[in-house]
Amino acid sequence: MPGRRGGAGDGLQGADVVAAAPDRMVVGRRREPLEETAESIEAAGGKALAVTADVARAADIEAAVAAAVEHFGSLDVAVNNAGVFRGGAPLADLTEEDWHTQLGVNVTGVFLALRAEIRQMRTQPSGGAIVNIASTFGAHTRHPGAAAYAATKAAVSVLTRGAALDHIREGIRINAVSPGAVDTPMSLQPGETDADRSARARATLPLGRVTTTEEVAAAVLHLASDDAASTVGTDLVVDSGATA
Ligand SMILES: NC(=O)c1ccc[n+]([C@@H]2O[C@H](COP(=O)([O-])OP(=O)(O)OC[C@H]3O[C@@H](n4cnc5c(N)ncnc54)[C@H](OP(=O)(O)O)[C@@H]3O)[C@@H](O)[C@H]2O)c1
């Protein structure tokens, strides 16, 4: 409900989720997965609004925030989850197009979303909470073939800290979650099946398995909730122990 900071998000399914549970707006570029996510929220008893937007375009994300406020009355929680990975090859073999795509979505997209969300939240007596999805590939670890992606995710962690300092006195709490390998297609290596990934995780991760989207969502929910009222500008690692 608007005004309740219960949390937001559907794990890593939607690109960008705004408004607090049980009323949620899901944002992404493709209509079909958004409709599916909205239907699953409604089937679970919540209210949902699906809005198509490209987070790399200021007008799109500003319109999405306006739609959330028009529909739900306020914007209490925002989760900036949209992200893309283009890599796998050494940096010298990365195309400029892939460089700009990652920067556009992962960095500019988070900046534009933060700006639009904060401008709305600072008008609300109760402020708001924002959680950005970074990655252990940013500030916490390194992986071959991921230099550009890692740079964008390090930027998300740093943006989170800076924005948190800038806006906490306005009642807006900003934090990040840095997942390690999560059970979505993004963590599959080229040609790898889910079973291959499970075997790799058993052999290499301290926990013996990858992180689930529900576990990432639980971390987001905690940071978005009033239980985390004193947690400001942090970057919560949820990575099956990979960086322990
Ligand atoms: N999977 C992992 O192992 C892992 C690990 C660490 C961090 N992460 C981060 O977690 C987040 C979610 O990743 P994922 O694994 O769920 O990846 P995913 O399955 O590829 O989902 C990415 C989501 O972002 C949306 N998106 C991409 N570009 C967008 C744009 N320009 N505007 C709006 N929405 C956009 C996609 O929807 P549309 O295509 O419809 O726009 C999709 O919903 C990302 O930020 C990723 O970097 C993932």
GROMACS .gro file of N, CA and C and ligand atoms in nm, residues 11-16 27-31 33-34 53-56 80-85 104-106 133-137 149 153 177-188 213 216, ligand 1:
model
  189
   11GLY      N    1   1.194  -1.025  -0.718
   11GLY     CA    2   1.325  -1.080  -0.746
   11GLY      C    3   1.382  -1.011  -0.866
   12LEU      N    4   1.430  -1.087  -0.958
   12LEU     CA    5   1.494  -1.028  -1.075
   12LEU      C    6   1.406  -1.040  -1.199
   13GLN      N    7   1.275  -1.060  -1.178
   13GLN     CA    8   1.192  -1.080  -1.296
   13GLN      C    9   1.167  -0.951  -1.371
   14GLY      N   10   1.116  -0.850  -1.301
   14GLY     CA   11   1.088  -0.725  -1.368
   14GLY      C   12   1.215  -0.645  -1.381
   15ALA      N   13   1.214  -0.548  -1.468
   15ALA     CA   14   1.334  -0.469  -1.486
   15ALA      C   15   1.352  -0.374  -1.370
   16ASP      N   16   1.245  -0.320  -1.325
   16ASP     CA   17   1.252  -0.205  -1.237
   16ASP      C   18   1.116  -0.204  -1.169
   27VAL      N   19   0.830  -0.249  -1.448
   27VAL     CA   20   0.874  -0.173  -1.566
   27VAL      C   21   0.979  -0.252  -1.643
   28GLY      N   22   0.966  -0.257  -1.771
   28GLY     CA   23   1.065  -0.320  -1.859
   28GLY      C   24   1.031  -0.280  -2.001
   29ARG      N   25   1.109  -0.329  -2.097
   29ARG     CA   26   1.081  -0.287  -2.235
   29ARG      C   27   0.978  -0.376  -2.303
   30ARG      N   28   0.971  -0.504  -2.261
   30ARG     CA   29   0.880  -0.598  -2.330
   30ARG      C   30   0.750  -0.614  -2.253
   31ARG      N   31   0.640  -0.596  -2.324
   31ARG     CA   32   0.507  -0.596  -2.260
   31ARG      C   33   0.473  -0.734  -2.201
   33PRO      N   34   0.638  -1.018  -2.072
   33PRO     CA   35   0.679  -1.060  -1.938
   33PRO      C   36   0.627  -0.969  -1.827
   34LEU      N   37   0.606  -0.842  -1.861
   34LEU     CA   38   0.551  -0.751  -1.760
   34LEU      C   39   0.409  -0.790  -1.724
   53ALA      N   40   0.892   0.072  -2.048
   53ALA     CA   41   0.983   0.186  -2.048
   53ALA      C   42   1.125   0.137  -2.067
   54ASP      N   43   1.205   0.221  -2.130
   54ASP     CA   44   1.348   0.195  -2.142
   54ASP      C   45   1.418   0.283  -2.039
   55VAL      N   46   1.484   0.222  -1.941
   55VAL     CA   47   1.541   0.302  -1.832
   55VAL      C   48   1.654   0.394  -1.879
   56ALA      N   49   1.706   0.367  -1.998
   56ALA     CA   50   1.813   0.453  -2.049
   56ALA      C   51   1.758   0.582  -2.110
   80ASN      N   52   1.573  -0.054  -0.849
   80ASN     CA   53   1.631  -0.034  -0.982
   80ASN      C   54   1.712  -0.158  -1.020
   81ASN      N   55   1.644  -0.246  -1.093
   81ASN     CA   56   1.695  -0.381  -1.118
   81ASN      C   57   1.740  -0.402  -1.263
   82ALA      N   58   1.698  -0.315  -1.353
   82ALA     CA   59   1.731  -0.336  -1.495
   82ALA      C   60   1.882  -0.341  -1.513
   83GLY      N   61   1.928  -0.438  -1.588
   83GLY     CA   62   2.072  -0.448  -1.613
   83GLY      C   63   2.098  -0.541  -1.729
   84VAL      N   64   2.208  -0.517  -1.798
   84VAL     CA   65   2.245  -0.604  -1.911
   84VAL      C   66   2.393  -0.640  -1.899
   85PHE      N   67   2.425  -0.759  -1.948
   85PHE     CA   68   2.564  -0.805  -1.953
   85PHE      C   69   2.602  -0.829  -2.098
  104GLY      N   70   2.472   0.258  -2.083
  104GLY     CA   71   2.341   0.323  -2.097
  104GLY      C   72   2.238   0.266  -2.001
  105VAL      N   73   2.232   0.133  -1.993
  105VAL     CA   74   2.131   0.071  -1.907
  105VAL      C   75   2.179   0.067  -1.761
  106ASN      N   76   2.300   0.017  -1.740
  106ASN     CA   77   2.345  -0.012  -1.603
  106ASN      C   78   2.383   0.113  -1.524
  133ILE      N   79   2.023  -0.256  -0.780
  133ILE     CA   80   2.086  -0.387  -0.794
  133ILE      C   81   2.222  -0.368  -0.863
  134ALA      N   82   2.327  -0.390  -0.784
  134ALA     CA   83   2.464  -0.382  -0.837
  134ALA      C   84   2.508  -0.525  -0.870
  135SER      N   85   2.628  -0.564  -0.832
  135SER     CA   86   2.676  -0.701  -0.857
  135SER      C   87   2.808  -0.720  -0.783
  136THR      N   88   2.835  -0.844  -0.745
  136THR     CA   89   2.969  -0.870  -0.688
  136THR      C   90   3.078  -0.846  -0.792
  137PHE      N   91   3.041  -0.849  -0.922
  137PHE     CA   92   3.140  -0.821  -1.027
  137PHE      C   93   3.185  -0.674  -1.023
  149TYR      N   94   3.130  -0.466  -1.786
  149TYR     CA   95   3.014  -0.488  -1.699
  149TYR      C   96   3.051  -0.457  -1.554
  153LYS      N   97   2.889  -0.189  -1.282
  153LYS     CA   98   2.830  -0.228  -1.154
  153LYS      C   99   2.905  -0.163  -1.037
  177VAL      N  100   2.198  -0.389  -0.340
  177VAL     CA  101   2.222  -0.532  -0.321
  177VAL      C  102   2.318  -0.575  -0.431
  178SER      N  103   2.422  -0.646  -0.392
  178SER     CA  104   2.516  -0.702  -0.491
  178SER      C  105   2.503  -0.854  -0.492
  179PRO      N  106   2.429  -0.907  -0.589
  179PRO     CA  107   2.421  -1.053  -0.598
  179PRO      C  108   2.547  -1.110  -0.662
  180GLY      N  109   2.574  -1.236  -0.627
  180GLY     CA  110   2.671  -1.315  -0.704
  180GLY      C  111   2.594  -1.386  -0.813
  181ALA      N  112   2.632  -1.508  -0.846
  181ALA     CA  113   2.560  -1.581  -0.951
  181ALA      C  114   2.419  -1.615  -0.904
  182VAL      N  115   2.320  -1.574  -0.983
  182VAL     CA  116   2.178  -1.595  -0.951
  182VAL      C  117   2.120  -1.690  -1.055
  183ASP      N  118   2.014  -1.761  -1.017
  183ASP     CA  119   1.958  -1.863  -1.108
  183ASP      C  120   1.872  -1.802  -1.219
  184THR      N  121   1.932  -1.710  -1.293
  184THR     CA  122   1.867  -1.656  -1.414
  184THR      C  123   1.961  -1.683  -1.532
  185PRO      N  124   1.914  -1.665  -1.655
  185PRO     CA  125   2.000  -1.694  -1.771
  185PRO      C  126   2.129  -1.612  -1.772
  186MET      N  127   2.130  -1.495  -1.706
  186MET     CA  128   2.250  -1.411  -1.712
  186MET      C  129   2.374  -1.481  -1.655
  187SER      N  130   2.355  -1.574  -1.562
  187SER     CA  131   2.472  -1.637  -1.500
  187SER      C  132   2.516  -1.765  -1.571
  188LEU      N  133   2.448  -1.800  -1.680
  188LEU     CA  134   2.491  -1.918  -1.757
  188LEU      C  135   2.610  -1.881  -1.844
  213THR      N  136   1.651  -1.611  -0.703
  213THR     CA  137   1.592  -1.477  -0.715
  213THR      C  138   1.517  -1.440  -0.587
  216VAL      N  139   1.758  -1.292  -0.342
  216VAL     CA  140   1.791  -1.151  -0.375
  216VAL      C  141   1.673  -1.062  -0.333
  245LIG     N1  142   2.190  -1.314  -1.287
  245LIG     C1  143   2.298  -1.292  -1.217
  245LIG     O1  144   2.379  -1.384  -1.191
  245LIG     C2  145   2.326  -1.154  -1.163
  245LIG     C3  146   2.433  -1.137  -1.075
  245LIG     C4  147   2.461  -1.011  -1.024
  245LIG     C5  148   2.381  -0.904  -1.060
  245LIG     N2  149   2.278  -0.923  -1.148
  245LIG     C6  150   2.197  -0.806  -1.182
  245LIG     O2  151   2.064  -0.833  -1.149
  245LIG     C7  152   1.977  -0.758  -1.234
  245LIG     C8  153   1.875  -0.849  -1.298
  245LIG     O3  154   1.946  -0.944  -1.376
  245LIG     P1  155   1.879  -1.080  -1.428
  245LIG     O4  156   1.974  -1.188  -1.399
  245LIG     O5  157   1.736  -1.093  -1.382
  245LIG     O6  158   1.883  -1.051  -1.584
  245LIG     P2  159   1.772  -1.070  -1.692
  245LIG     O7  160   1.698  -1.198  -1.671
  245LIG     O8  161   1.841  -1.047  -1.823
  245LIG     O9  162   1.671  -0.951  -1.662
  245LIG     C9  163   1.707  -0.819  -1.687
  245LIG    C10  164   1.583  -0.735  -1.673
  245LIG    O10  165   1.617  -0.600  -1.706
  245LIG    C11  166   1.524  -0.550  -1.800
  245LIG     N3  167   1.590  -0.451  -1.883
  245LIG    C12  168   1.706  -0.465  -1.951
  245LIG     N4  169   1.735  -0.352  -2.016
  245LIG    C13  170   1.636  -0.264  -1.987
  245LIG    C14  171   1.609  -0.129  -2.025
  245LIG     N5  172   1.692  -0.060  -2.106
  245LIG     N6  173   1.498  -0.070  -1.976
  245LIG    C15  174   1.414  -0.138  -1.895
  245LIG     N7  175   1.434  -0.264  -1.856
  245LIG    C16  176   1.543  -0.326  -1.902
  245LIG    C17  177   1.477  -0.673  -1.878
  245LIG    O11  178   1.349  -0.653  -1.933
  245LIG     P3  179   1.332  -0.612  -2.088
  245LIG    O12  180   1.432  -0.690  -2.166
  245LIG    O13  181   1.190  -0.645  -2.120
  245LIG    O14  182   1.355  -0.465  -2.094
  245LIG    C18  183   1.471  -0.777  -1.767
  245LIG    O15  184   1.349  -0.771  -1.698
  245LIG    C19  185   2.069  -0.688  -1.334
  245LIG    O16  186   2.094  -0.556  -1.291
  245LIG    C20  187   2.195  -0.771  -1.328
  245LIG    O17  188   2.307  -0.698  -1.370
  245LIG    C21  189   2.248  -1.045  -1.199
   0.00000   0.00000   0.00000
